[in-house]
Every structure is written in structure tokens, then in C-alpha cells.
Coordinates of C-alpha atoms in Angstrom, one line a residue:
Chain V
M1 CA -43.3 62.3 64.5
R2 CA -46.9 61.4 65.1
L3 CA -48.5 58.9 62.8
S4 CA -52.0 59.9 62.3
L5 CA -54.7 57.4 61.5
R6 CA -55.0 59.1 58.1
A7 CA -51.3 58.5 57.3
I8 CA -51.6 54.9 58.3
T9 CA -54.6 54.4 56.0
T10 CA -52.7 56.0 53.1
E11 CA -49.8 53.8 53.7
A12 CA -52.0 50.7 53.9
K13 CA -53.7 51.7 50.6
L14 CA -50.3 52.1 48.9
L15 CA -49.2 48.6 50.2
L16 CA -52.5 47.2 48.9
I17 CA -51.3 48.2 45.4
G18 CA -47.6 47.7 46.0
I19 CA -47.7 44.1 47.1
P20 CA -49.8 42.7 44.2
V21 CA -47.6 44.7 41.8
L22 CA -44.5 43.1 43.3
I23 CA -45.9 39.6 43.0
W24 CA -47.3 40.2 39.5
T25 CA -44.0 41.5 38.3
M26 CA -41.7 39.0 39.9
L27 CA -43.6 35.7 39.8
P28 CA -42.6 34.6 36.3
I29 CA -39.0 35.8 36.9
Y30 CA -38.9 34.1 40.3
H31 CA -40.2 30.9 38.6
L32 CA -37.3 31.1 36.2
V33 CA -34.8 31.4 39.0
L34 CA -36.5 28.7 41.0
F35 CA -36.2 26.2 38.1
S36 CA -32.6 27.1 37.5
I37 CA -31.6 26.3 41.1
S38 CA -33.8 23.2 41.4
P39 CA -32.7 19.6 40.7
K40 CA -34.9 18.0 38.0
D41 CA -37.3 16.1 40.3
S42 CA -37.8 19.0 42.7
A43 CA -38.5 21.4 39.8
L44 CA -41.6 19.5 38.8
S45 CA -43.0 19.1 42.4
G46 CA -44.5 22.6 42.6
K47 CA -42.5 23.7 45.6
L48 CA -41.9 27.4 46.1
W49 CA -38.3 26.8 47.2
P50 CA -36.2 23.7 46.5
D51 CA -35.2 21.4 49.4
H52 CA -31.7 21.2 48.0
P53 CA -30.9 24.3 45.9
T54 CA -28.1 23.6 43.5
L55 CA -26.0 25.3 40.8
D56 CA -25.7 22.0 38.9
N57 CA -28.0 23.2 36.1
F58 CA -25.6 26.1 35.4
R59 CA -22.7 23.7 35.2
K60 CA -24.6 21.5 32.7
V61 CA -25.5 24.5 30.5
F62 CA -21.9 25.9 30.6
L63 CA -20.4 22.5 29.8
Q64 CA -23.2 21.9 27.2
Q65 CA -24.1 18.6 28.8
H66 CA -27.4 18.0 26.9
H67 CA -28.0 17.6 23.2
Y68 CA -30.3 20.6 23.2
L69 CA -27.3 22.6 24.5
D70 CA -24.7 21.4 22.0
H71 CA -24.3 24.8 20.6
F72 CA -24.9 27.0 23.6
W73 CA -21.7 29.0 23.5
Q74 CA -21.9 29.3 19.7
Q75 CA -25.4 30.6 19.9
M76 CA -24.6 33.0 22.8
W77 CA -21.7 34.3 20.6
N78 CA -24.1 34.6 17.6
S79 CA -26.5 36.7 19.7
F80 CA -23.6 38.9 20.8
V81 CA -22.2 39.4 17.3
I82 CA -25.6 40.0 15.7
S83 CA -26.7 42.5 18.4
A84 CA -23.4 44.4 18.4
A85 CA -23.4 44.6 14.6
T86 CA -27.0 45.8 14.7
G87 CA -26.2 48.5 17.3
I88 CA -23.2 49.8 15.4
L89 CA -24.8 49.8 11.9
T90 CA -28.1 51.4 13.2
L91 CA -26.0 54.1 14.9
L92 CA -24.1 54.8 11.7
V93 CA -27.1 54.9 9.4
A94 CA -29.4 56.8 11.9
T95 CA -26.8 59.4 13.0
L96 CA -25.9 60.3 9.4
A97 CA -29.5 60.6 8.5
A98 CA -30.5 62.6 11.5
F99 CA -27.5 65.0 11.0
A100 CA -28.5 65.5 7.3
I101 CA -32.2 66.1 8.2
S102 CA -31.8 68.2 11.3
R103 CA -28.6 70.2 10.8
L104 CA -27.9 70.3 7.0
K105 CA -31.7 70.6 6.3
V106 CA -31.1 68.5 3.2
R107 CA -33.7 68.4 0.4
F108 CA -36.3 65.6 0.9
G109 CA -35.2 65.3 4.6
G110 CA -38.7 65.8 5.8
L111 CA -40.1 63.3 3.4
V112 CA -37.5 60.7 4.5
L113 CA -38.3 61.3 8.1
N114 CA -42.0 60.8 7.5
L115 CA -41.3 57.6 5.6
A116 CA -39.1 56.4 8.4
L117 CA -41.8 57.1 11.0
F118 CA -44.3 55.3 8.9
T119 CA -42.1 52.2 8.9
Y120 CA -41.7 52.6 12.7
F121 CA -45.4 52.3 13.2
I122 CA -46.0 49.4 10.9
P123 CA -45.8 46.3 13.2
A124 CA -42.6 44.4 12.5
A125 CA -44.5 41.0 12.4
F126 CA -46.3 42.1 9.2
L127 CA -43.1 43.1 7.6
A128 CA -41.7 39.7 8.4
V129 CA -43.4 37.7 5.6
P130 CA -42.4 40.0 2.7
M131 CA -39.0 40.5 4.1
Y132 CA -38.5 36.7 4.4
R133 CA -39.4 36.4 0.7
T134 CA -37.0 39.1 -0.5
M135 CA -34.2 37.9 1.7
G136 CA -34.6 34.6 -0.2
L137 CA -34.4 36.5 -3.5
Y138 CA -31.3 38.4 -2.3
G139 CA -29.7 35.0 -1.5
L140 CA -29.3 36.0 2.2
L141 CA -31.5 33.4 3.9
N142 CA -29.5 31.4 6.5
N143 CA -26.9 34.1 6.5
Q144 CA -26.5 36.1 9.6
W145 CA -26.4 39.3 7.6
A146 CA -30.0 38.8 6.8
L147 CA -30.9 39.1 10.5
I148 CA -28.5 42.0 11.1
L149 CA -29.9 43.9 8.1
A150 CA -33.5 43.2 9.1
M151 CA -32.9 44.4 12.6
V152 CA -31.1 47.6 11.3
T153 CA -34.2 48.2 9.1
I154 CA -36.5 47.8 12.1
A155 CA -34.4 49.9 14.5
S156 CA -33.3 52.7 12.2
P157 CA -36.6 54.6 11.9
Y158 CA -37.1 55.1 15.6
A159 CA -33.3 55.8 16.0
I160 CA -33.6 58.6 13.4
W161 CA -36.6 60.0 15.1
V162 CA -35.1 60.2 18.5
L163 CA -31.8 61.5 17.2
K164 CA -33.6 64.1 15.1
Q165 CA -35.5 65.3 18.1
A166 CA -32.4 65.6 20.2
S167 CA -30.5 67.2 17.4
D168 CA -33.1 69.9 16.9
K169 CA -32.4 71.1 20.4
L170 CA -28.7 71.9 19.7
P171 CA -28.2 75.6 19.1
H172 CA -27.7 76.6 15.5
E173 CA -24.9 79.1 16.5
L174 CA -22.6 76.1 16.9
D175 CA -22.8 75.2 13.2
E176 CA -22.6 78.8 12.1
A177 CA -19.5 79.4 14.2
A178 CA -17.9 76.3 12.8
V179 CA -18.8 77.3 9.2
M180 CA -17.2 80.7 9.8
D181 CA -14.1 79.0 10.9
G182 CA -14.1 77.2 7.6
A183 CA -15.2 73.7 8.8
T184 CA -16.7 71.3 6.2
P185 CA -20.0 69.6 7.1
L186 CA -18.0 66.4 7.8
Q187 CA -15.8 68.3 10.3
I188 CA -18.8 69.7 11.9
F189 CA -20.3 66.3 12.1
R190 CA -17.2 64.7 13.7
L191 CA -15.9 67.5 15.9
V192 CA -19.1 69.4 17.0
Y193 CA -22.1 67.2 16.5
L194 CA -21.0 63.7 17.7
P195 CA -19.6 64.8 21.0
L196 CA -22.7 66.8 21.8
M197 CA -25.0 64.0 20.9
A198 CA -23.2 61.4 22.9
P199 CA -26.0 60.7 25.5
S200 CA -28.6 60.2 22.7
L201 CA -26.2 58.0 20.8
V202 CA -25.8 55.8 23.8
A203 CA -29.6 55.5 24.2
V204 CA -30.1 54.7 20.6
G205 CA -27.2 52.3 20.3
T206 CA -28.4 50.4 23.4
Y207 CA -32.0 50.4 22.1
A208 CA -30.9 48.7 18.8
L209 CA -28.6 46.3 20.6
L210 CA -31.3 45.1 23.0
L211 CA -33.9 44.9 20.2
A212 CA -31.6 42.5 18.3
W213 CA -30.6 40.5 21.4
N214 CA -34.3 40.0 22.3
E215 CA -35.6 39.3 18.9
Y216 CA -37.2 35.9 18.3
L217 CA -39.5 36.0 15.2
Y218 CA -37.0 37.4 12.6
A219 CA -34.2 35.2 14.0
F220 CA -36.2 32.0 13.6
L221 CA -37.5 32.9 10.2
L222 CA -34.2 34.1 8.6
L223 CA -31.8 31.6 10.2
S224 CA -32.1 27.9 10.6
R225 CA -28.7 26.1 11.1
D226 CA -28.1 25.3 14.8
T227 CA -24.7 26.8 14.5
D228 CA -26.0 30.1 13.0
V229 CA -29.1 30.8 15.1
T230 CA -29.2 33.1 18.1
L231 CA -29.8 31.9 21.6
S232 CA -33.4 32.9 21.5
V233 CA -34.0 30.5 18.6
G234 CA -32.0 27.8 20.5
L235 CA -34.4 28.3 23.4
G236 CA -37.4 28.1 21.2
N237 CA -36.2 24.8 19.9
F238 CA -36.7 23.3 23.3
L239 CA -40.4 23.7 22.7
A240 CA -40.4 21.2 19.9
A241 CA -40.1 18.2 22.2
D242 CA -42.4 16.8 24.8
D243 CA -39.6 15.6 27.0
S244 CA -37.8 18.9 27.1
P245 CA -35.4 19.3 30.1
W246 CA -37.3 22.2 31.5
E247 CA -34.9 23.0 34.3
L248 CA -32.1 23.4 31.7
L249 CA -34.3 25.5 29.5
M250 CA -35.1 27.8 32.3
T251 CA -31.5 28.1 33.3
T252 CA -30.5 28.9 29.8
G253 CA -33.3 31.4 29.6
L254 CA -32.1 33.1 32.8
I255 CA -28.6 33.4 31.5
Y256 CA -29.9 34.8 28.2
A257 CA -32.0 37.4 30.1
L258 CA -29.2 38.6 32.3
P259 CA -27.2 40.7 29.8
P260 CA -30.1 42.9 28.6
A261 CA -31.3 43.4 32.2
A262 CA -27.8 44.4 33.2
I263 CA -27.3 46.7 30.2
Y264 CA -30.7 48.3 30.9
Y265 CA -29.8 49.2 34.5
V266 CA -26.3 50.5 33.5
F267 CA -27.8 52.8 30.8
K268 CA -31.1 53.4 32.6
R269 CA -30.7 57.2 32.7
Y270 CA -30.2 57.5 29.0
M271 CA -32.7 54.9 28.0
V272 CA -35.6 56.3 30.0
S273 CA -35.2 59.9 28.8
G274 CA -34.5 58.8 25.2
L275 CA -37.5 56.5 25.1
T276 CA -40.0 58.7 26.8
A277 CA -39.0 61.7 24.7
G278 CA -39.1 59.7 21.4
A279 CA -41.8 57.2 21.7
V280 CA -44.7 59.5 22.3
K281 CA -44.5 63.2 21.6
S282 CA -47.6 65.1 22.6
Chain X
M1 CA -40.4 71.2 15.9
S2 CA -43.2 69.6 14.0
L3 CA -43.0 67.3 11.0
T4 CA -45.0 69.4 8.7
A5 CA -42.9 72.5 9.4
T6 CA -39.8 70.4 8.6
S7 CA -41.0 69.3 5.3
A8 CA -42.2 72.8 4.4
E9 CA -38.7 74.2 5.2
V10 CA -37.0 71.6 3.2
E11 CA -39.2 72.0 0.2
A12 CA -39.6 75.7 0.3
P13 CA -36.3 77.1 -1.2
P14 CA -36.2 77.2 -5.0
A15 CA -33.5 74.5 -4.8
A16 CA -33.7 73.5 -8.5
R17 CA -32.5 76.8 -9.8
R18 CA -29.6 77.1 -7.4
P19 CA -26.4 75.0 -7.9
M20 CA -26.0 72.4 -5.2
S21 CA -23.9 73.6 -2.3
A22 CA -21.3 71.5 -0.6
A23 CA -23.5 71.1 2.4
E24 CA -26.4 69.9 0.2
A25 CA -24.2 67.3 -1.4
W26 CA -22.9 66.1 2.0
G27 CA -26.5 66.0 3.2
L28 CA -27.7 63.8 0.4
M29 CA -24.7 61.5 0.9
M30 CA -25.5 61.2 4.5
L31 CA -29.1 60.5 3.9
A32 CA -28.2 57.8 1.3
P33 CA -27.5 54.8 3.7
Y34 CA -30.9 55.0 5.2
V35 CA -32.7 55.6 1.9
L36 CA -30.9 52.5 0.6
V37 CA -31.9 50.4 3.6
F38 CA -35.5 51.7 3.2
L39 CA -35.6 50.9 -0.6
V40 CA -34.0 47.5 -0.3
F41 CA -35.6 46.2 2.9
V42 CA -38.9 48.0 3.1
V43 CA -40.1 49.3 -0.3
Y44 CA -39.1 46.4 -2.4
P45 CA -40.3 43.6 0.0
V46 CA -43.6 45.3 0.5
G47 CA -44.1 46.0 -3.2
Y48 CA -43.1 42.5 -4.1
G49 CA -45.4 41.1 -1.4
L50 CA -48.4 43.1 -2.6
W51 CA -47.6 41.9 -6.1
L52 CA -47.6 38.3 -5.0
A53 CA -50.8 38.9 -3.0
R54 CA -52.7 40.3 -6.0
H55 CA -54.7 37.1 -6.9
P56 CA -58.4 37.3 -5.7
A57 CA -58.2 33.5 -5.3
S58 CA -55.9 33.8 -2.3
Y59 CA -58.5 36.0 -0.5
V60 CA -61.3 33.6 -1.3
H61 CA -59.3 30.8 0.2
L62 CA -58.4 32.9 3.1
F63 CA -62.0 33.8 4.0
E64 CA -63.0 30.2 3.5
D65 CA -60.5 29.2 6.2
P66 CA -62.4 29.2 9.6
I67 CA -59.0 29.7 11.3
F68 CA -58.7 33.1 9.6
T69 CA -62.1 34.4 10.7
R70 CA -61.4 33.1 14.2
A71 CA -58.0 35.0 14.1
I72 CA -59.8 38.2 13.1
W73 CA -62.1 38.0 16.2
N74 CA -59.2 37.1 18.4
T75 CA -57.2 40.1 17.1
L76 CA -60.1 42.4 17.8
A77 CA -60.6 40.9 21.3
F78 CA -56.9 41.5 21.9
L79 CA -57.2 45.1 20.8
L80 CA -60.4 46.0 22.6
I81 CA -60.0 44.1 25.9
G82 CA -56.3 43.5 26.2
I83 CA -55.1 47.0 25.3
N84 CA -57.8 48.9 27.2
A85 CA -57.2 46.8 30.3
K86 CA -53.5 47.4 30.0
M87 CA -53.8 51.1 29.5
L88 CA -56.2 51.6 32.4
I89 CA -53.9 49.6 34.7
A90 CA -51.0 51.7 33.5
L91 CA -52.9 54.9 34.2
V92 CA -53.6 53.8 37.8
L93 CA -50.1 52.5 38.4
S94 CA -48.6 55.7 37.0
G95 CA -50.4 57.5 39.9
F96 CA -49.1 54.9 42.3
F97 CA -45.5 55.2 41.2
V98 CA -45.3 59.0 41.3
T99 CA -46.1 58.8 45.1
E100 CA -42.9 59.7 46.9
R101 CA -41.8 56.7 49.1
V102 CA -38.4 55.1 49.2
W103 CA -39.9 51.6 48.9
I104 CA -42.0 52.6 45.8
R105 CA -38.8 53.8 44.2
W106 CA -37.2 50.4 44.8
L107 CA -40.3 48.7 43.5
S108 CA -40.2 50.8 40.3
L109 CA -36.7 49.4 39.6
L110 CA -38.0 45.9 39.7
F111 CA -41.3 46.8 37.9
I112 CA -39.4 47.5 34.7
L113 CA -37.9 44.0 34.5
P114 CA -40.6 42.3 32.4
W115 CA -40.0 44.9 29.7
A116 CA -36.2 44.9 29.9
V117 CA -35.7 41.1 29.6
P118 CA -36.4 39.1 26.5
S119 CA -39.8 37.6 25.8
I120 CA -38.8 34.0 25.3
P121 CA -37.5 32.9 28.7
T122 CA -40.3 34.7 30.7
I123 CA -43.1 33.6 28.4
L124 CA -41.9 30.0 28.5
S125 CA -41.7 30.4 32.3
I126 CA -45.4 31.5 32.4
R127 CA -46.2 28.7 30.0
F128 CA -44.7 26.1 32.3
M129 CA -46.5 27.7 35.3
L130 CA -49.8 26.8 33.6
N131 CA -48.8 23.3 32.7
P132 CA -51.7 21.1 33.9
E133 CA -49.5 18.3 35.4
W134 CA -46.4 19.9 36.8
G135 CA -47.2 23.6 36.7
I136 CA -46.9 25.6 39.9
V137 CA -50.5 27.0 39.5
N138 CA -52.2 23.6 39.5
S139 CA -49.8 22.3 42.2
L140 CA -51.1 25.1 44.4
I141 CA -54.7 24.5 43.4
F142 CA -54.2 20.8 44.3
R143 CA -52.6 21.6 47.6
L144 CA -55.4 24.0 48.6
T145 CA -58.5 22.2 47.3
G146 CA -57.4 18.6 46.7
D147 CA -58.7 18.9 43.1
D148 CA -56.8 19.0 39.8
G149 CA -56.9 22.4 38.3
P150 CA -58.1 23.0 34.7
N151 CA -55.9 22.4 31.7
W152 CA -55.5 26.2 31.2
L153 CA -54.1 26.3 27.7
N154 CA -56.3 23.6 26.4
D155 CA -59.4 25.8 26.5
P156 CA -59.3 28.3 23.6
T157 CA -61.0 31.1 25.6
L158 CA -58.7 30.7 28.6
A159 CA -55.7 30.3 26.4
L160 CA -56.5 33.5 24.6
A161 CA -57.1 35.3 27.9
F162 CA -53.7 34.2 29.2
S163 CA -52.1 35.4 26.0
M164 CA -53.5 38.8 26.8
V165 CA -52.2 38.4 30.4
V166 CA -48.8 37.7 29.0
H167 CA -49.0 40.7 26.7
V168 CA -50.0 42.9 29.6
W169 CA -47.3 41.5 31.8
K170 CA -44.7 42.2 29.2
S171 CA -45.6 45.7 28.0
L172 CA -47.3 47.2 31.1
P173 CA -44.0 48.7 32.5
F174 CA -43.3 50.6 29.2
W175 CA -46.7 52.3 29.1
T176 CA -46.6 53.0 32.8
L177 CA -43.3 54.7 32.3
I178 CA -44.6 56.9 29.6
L179 CA -47.7 57.8 31.6
I180 CA -45.5 58.6 34.6
A181 CA -43.5 61.0 32.4
G182 CA -46.9 62.5 31.5
R183 CA -47.9 62.9 35.1
L184 CA -44.6 64.5 36.1
A185 CA -45.1 67.1 33.4
I186 CA -48.2 68.5 35.1
P187 CA -47.4 71.7 37.0
A188 CA -47.4 71.1 40.8
D189 CA -49.1 74.4 41.5
L190 CA -52.3 73.0 39.9
Y191 CA -52.4 70.4 42.5
E192 CA -51.6 72.9 45.3
A193 CA -54.4 75.2 44.1
S194 CA -56.9 72.3 44.1
S195 CA -55.7 71.3 47.6
V196 CA -56.4 74.8 48.8
D197 CA -59.9 74.5 47.3
G198 CA -60.4 71.3 49.3
A199 CA -60.5 68.9 46.3
S200 CA -60.7 65.2 47.1
S201 CA -58.2 62.9 45.3
W202 CA -60.8 61.8 42.9
Q203 CA -61.6 65.4 42.1
K204 CA -57.9 66.2 41.6
F205 CA -57.7 63.3 39.1
R206 CA -60.9 64.3 37.4
Y207 CA -60.2 68.0 37.1
V208 CA -56.4 68.3 37.0
T209 CA -54.7 65.0 36.1
W210 CA -57.1 63.7 33.4
P211 CA -57.5 66.9 31.4
S212 CA -53.7 67.2 31.1
M213 CA -53.2 63.5 30.3
Q214 CA -56.1 62.6 28.0
N215 CA -54.3 63.4 24.8
L216 CA -51.2 61.4 25.8
Y217 CA -53.5 58.5 27.0
L218 CA -55.2 58.4 23.6
T219 CA -52.0 58.5 21.7
C220 CA -50.5 55.7 23.8
T221 CA -53.6 53.6 23.4
V222 CA -53.5 53.9 19.6
L223 CA -49.8 53.3 19.4
S224 CA -50.2 50.3 21.6
M225 CA -53.0 49.0 19.4
I226 CA -50.8 49.2 16.3
W227 CA -48.0 47.3 17.9
T228 CA -50.3 44.7 19.5
L229 CA -51.7 43.9 16.0
G230 CA -48.1 42.7 15.4
D231 CA -47.6 41.0 18.7
F232 CA -46.4 37.6 17.6
N233 CA -44.5 36.5 20.8
S234 CA -47.3 36.7 23.4
V235 CA -49.5 34.3 21.4
Y236 CA -47.0 32.1 19.7
L237 CA -44.8 31.4 22.7
L238 CA -47.6 30.8 25.1
T239 CA -50.1 28.8 23.0
G240 CA -48.5 28.3 19.6
G241 CA -51.8 29.3 18.2
G242 CA -53.4 26.2 19.8
P243 CA -55.5 24.4 20.9
A244 CA -56.6 23.4 17.4
D245 CA -55.4 26.8 15.9
L246 CA -58.2 28.6 17.8
T247 CA -56.0 31.3 19.5
H248 CA -54.2 32.6 16.4
V249 CA -54.1 36.4 15.9
L250 CA -53.3 38.0 12.5
A251 CA -49.6 38.3 13.4
T252 CA -49.2 34.6 14.1
L253 CA -51.5 33.4 11.4
G254 CA -49.4 35.0 8.7
I255 CA -46.4 33.1 9.9
R256 CA -48.4 29.9 10.2
Y257 CA -49.3 30.1 6.5
L258 CA -45.7 30.8 5.7
R259 CA -44.5 27.8 7.6
L260 CA -47.1 25.7 5.7
D261 CA -45.6 27.0 2.5
Q262 CA -48.8 28.9 1.6
V263 CA -47.0 32.1 0.9
D264 CA -49.8 33.7 -1.1
M265 CA -52.2 33.1 1.8
S266 CA -49.7 34.4 4.2
L267 CA -49.3 37.6 2.2
A268 CA -53.0 37.9 1.8
A269 CA -53.4 37.7 5.6
V270 CA -51.0 40.6 5.9
V271 CA -52.9 42.6 3.3
C272 CA -56.1 41.9 5.2
A273 CA -54.5 43.3 8.3
L274 CA -53.9 46.6 6.6
P275 CA -57.5 48.1 7.0
L276 CA -56.9 47.7 10.7
V277 CA -53.3 49.0 10.7
L278 CA -53.4 51.9 8.3
P279 CA -56.1 54.1 9.8
L280 CA -54.3 53.8 13.2
V281 CA -50.9 54.6 11.6
F282 CA -52.3 57.6 9.8
F283 CA -53.9 58.8 13.0
M284 CA -50.5 58.5 14.7
M285 CA -48.7 60.4 11.9
R286 CA -51.2 63.2 12.1
R287 CA -50.8 63.5 15.9
L288 CA -47.0 63.6 15.6
A289 CA -47.2 66.2 12.9
K290 CA -49.2 68.6 15.1

């Protein structure tokens, strides 16, 4: 193989983009990792690699050896429970709605879909204030259900949209054949529809789960007790003090960021196709 | 299938005269959970919010608050500068990432990370990098020049600019991914034909790529603007609205009033955001309905 001058310049041009992209992407994440493996003094010295890397910070976080970390495991568990509940409930609500709209062609289905899409476009931060007020009226403030229900409300519209798009692609002959065999809509839903929709259901469930896991604003508005909040709010509380143990904050942050990153890579195939298909259709 | 067609199909049959079929009954039952969620957690809160925000006095207070007018300008700067910079970079990078190289494929796996991981740890990491005393940025400046670097987040303009940088860092991968999908949908023979005609890479972009992508690009820009209007994290976690409340955007300002127990001001701020949000939302709805 002969490397022409032209090929070398092309490669050099690509590297000229690739290297800055790598640094840009990884710098804040590397910084997080750097702090998590640095002893306290070294973390603040501005070195790019600690003289004595250590896992001591992880030990301190896991053993909750700082008053900021008193509820670390409890908050981790809260994050887990709230995300799992959001994922399951969103799937339930959205799958039923998408089936009714797309397969049963129910009356008002189109209207509901339009309203859902409208909700999806309204920025969630603007819904936060009215929702906070009404959660108070419903007596749900400081109850984890408030956060779960808020996240289901935010995740459902997009979930319905993506599932409806996927569901429209299934051939109608399937339903007709099932009806000929005497299947009720519920049987069609359970035996025909759900198995065929499995990949989209994985994408949508993961989307809702990650949305809830990563959420900060709603979590800190709707919950306040240290034993109720999610890990993201626990992390935000570090900000309150001037003498925050930054190396422990970064370590906790890294631990908190690992599950979503792992889940993303495991379900990458479904996520990317689901998202690119649903987010922008044109 | 388009949205308008769907609603037409649903509304067209003379449903009222026909007895409800079993399928219809099932359909309504299956639609009910979402409709319930929508009524209880969207319609009622928004309606109640608008009701609470009905007093003109709140708006007078709001417009007398210099922090509010500042937040409007910050929000507009975010939309015009932040979003357009982000989308242009995404457009360029989508071209870079469709180039077939093994190392570019590996890089694309890492590139998605900012979007996949939660905001709070990474934004706090960036915040600490900019710390004037211990941050890594000023350490490097000190080592290179022997001078102390600036107190980055203490200058309102710089702090707002860094909020935009954080926003771009966080959401660039998502939009690049969407634009990559757009580029991959362009038929390869268009490029082959233009190669035969001896087109330069700029000409290929100008006459092949851009005409096929411009609709997608516009849609993405508008959608990104809508969501950025509600971007609370980038500003709140980096600057907290400071210094001296000069970097607030509408999304963080509403929450600030709420925290100060000025609920009517808070809701009024949300209402004031509507003239910015609604035209964009309607634009998006129309595009999706096409």
C-alpha cells in the first residue's frame, strides 16, 4: 500500500479535528476520575496525575465516612427505586396508549397524541413551578411518589410518540388474523403486540429510567428529607458549604454516573435507533 | 404516518350513531391512564398556575426587577449564540464522524459520554476546574505564565459564556447523533455522481449535503431552542445564577422566585416565557404534522 501525500494530509486533517474532540469530551470526565483517585492535598494541587493514586476516597464513600455521606447508600437506593418505578410506570402508561392510538384507532386518539406531543415540547423546567404547587395541594410533597409521578408525566409523551411510530410499522394483517381467530383486543395486545414491540419497549423503558436517574431539578423541588432524596440531590447538597470535601464529592459523582453510562452502552443499539427515529422526524 | 391524517381517521367515522364496539371500549380504557396523568399533572397544574398568575401586580413587580430583565437578555443570548454555535459544531462534527476510520468509530463511543452521564457530577467537575484558587485551569495558567488566572465565574459575562460552554458540552453529542443519522440517509450515488463531475468537498457539501439536510437542521435548531429555554442545570449548577444574580435565565429565575417564596412572581416569570416558547412549539407541531 502506498501512502500518497494526499492521503497523509487527509489523515492529518482528521486528526486535527479528532484530538480536540477527544480532549473536549473527556476533560471534565477525566477531572472527575482524577479527583476520585487523588488524596485530598494532591487533588487541590492542579496536577494532571496524582503522585500517589489511591482508592481511599471510594472506601470513605462506601463506608459513609463523612457527614455529607451519612445517607449515601439510602440515597443510591432511592435513585434506584424511583428510576425503576418511573421506567415501569412509563412503559405501562405509554404502551397502552400507543396500542390504543395506533392499533385500535380509538376515538380521540389523534387528539391525545397531539396533546402529548405538545407536553413533550414544553420545557420541563417551566412545568416545575406549577407542578410543585399542585403536588403540595395533592399532599404529595416530600413523598417519593411525587417525583415518580412527575417523571412519568415528563417521560410518557415522548414514550407514546416513539411507540406509536414503531407500532404503525407493524403490518395490519397481524391484527386482522388474530381477530379472525377470535382474539380479544387484550389478547392481541398481550400475545401479538408486546412480543413484536420488544425492542422499542426496551428503548423507551431505558429512556424513562435514565431520565429519572439523572434528574436533578424535580428531585430537589419535590423531596427534601435527607433520607428521601435521590443521590443527585445529595450531591447538590455538597454545594451548600464552602469547605466541601471535593474529592469525596467527585468520587460520589463518578459512582453516580457509572450506572447510566453502563446502561447506555448495553442498550446502545436500541437507544440510538429509538431516539433518532423519535426525536426528530423529517 | 402524519399526525393530521391520524386525527382525521379517528374523527371521520360517524362514531356517535354506532354502538361502541368492544375494541373501542378497550381502546378508551387503554387510553385512560395517560389521559388521567395528563389531566392531573399537566392540565390542572398549568391551569391552576395561570389562575395564580392572573394579577397584573405580579407582572409590574416582575418588570421592575432588574434581575428579570437581565434574565431575559441572558436567555436570548443563550438561544442565539449558544444554540447556533452548538448546531454549527454538530453539523461539522457529523461530517467528521461519518468518515470511515476505526479510530473515529472508537472516538464516537467516547464522544457520547457527556450526554449519557448525569449533569450534576460533570457540571460540578467543570465548576471546580474553573475555581480561581485550586482549579486546574488556573493552576495551568500559573504554571505557564506565573500569573494568577482570572476568577472565571465571578465575571457575569464570562460566567454566562461558560454556562453556554457547559450546555454545548452536555448536549452536543445528542444533536451530532441526529445529524449523523441525517447524513447517513443521503443516497451515496449522489456523492458518487458529484465525484465523477469533479466536485470539491466544499461543493459536495454545498450542493449535495446541505440541500438534503437543511430541513432537519432547522427542525433540530428549533427543538434545541425550546429545550434550552428550559435548561436549568447548565446555569444553576455552574453559577447558581451568580455573581449577584446576573447570570440567571428564565428557567433558573422561576425557581429562584419559588425558593424565595414569591410564588406569584415565579409563575408570572413562567407566563412571560410563553411568548418565547409557544411560537417555537407550534412551529414544531406543524413540522411533525407534515
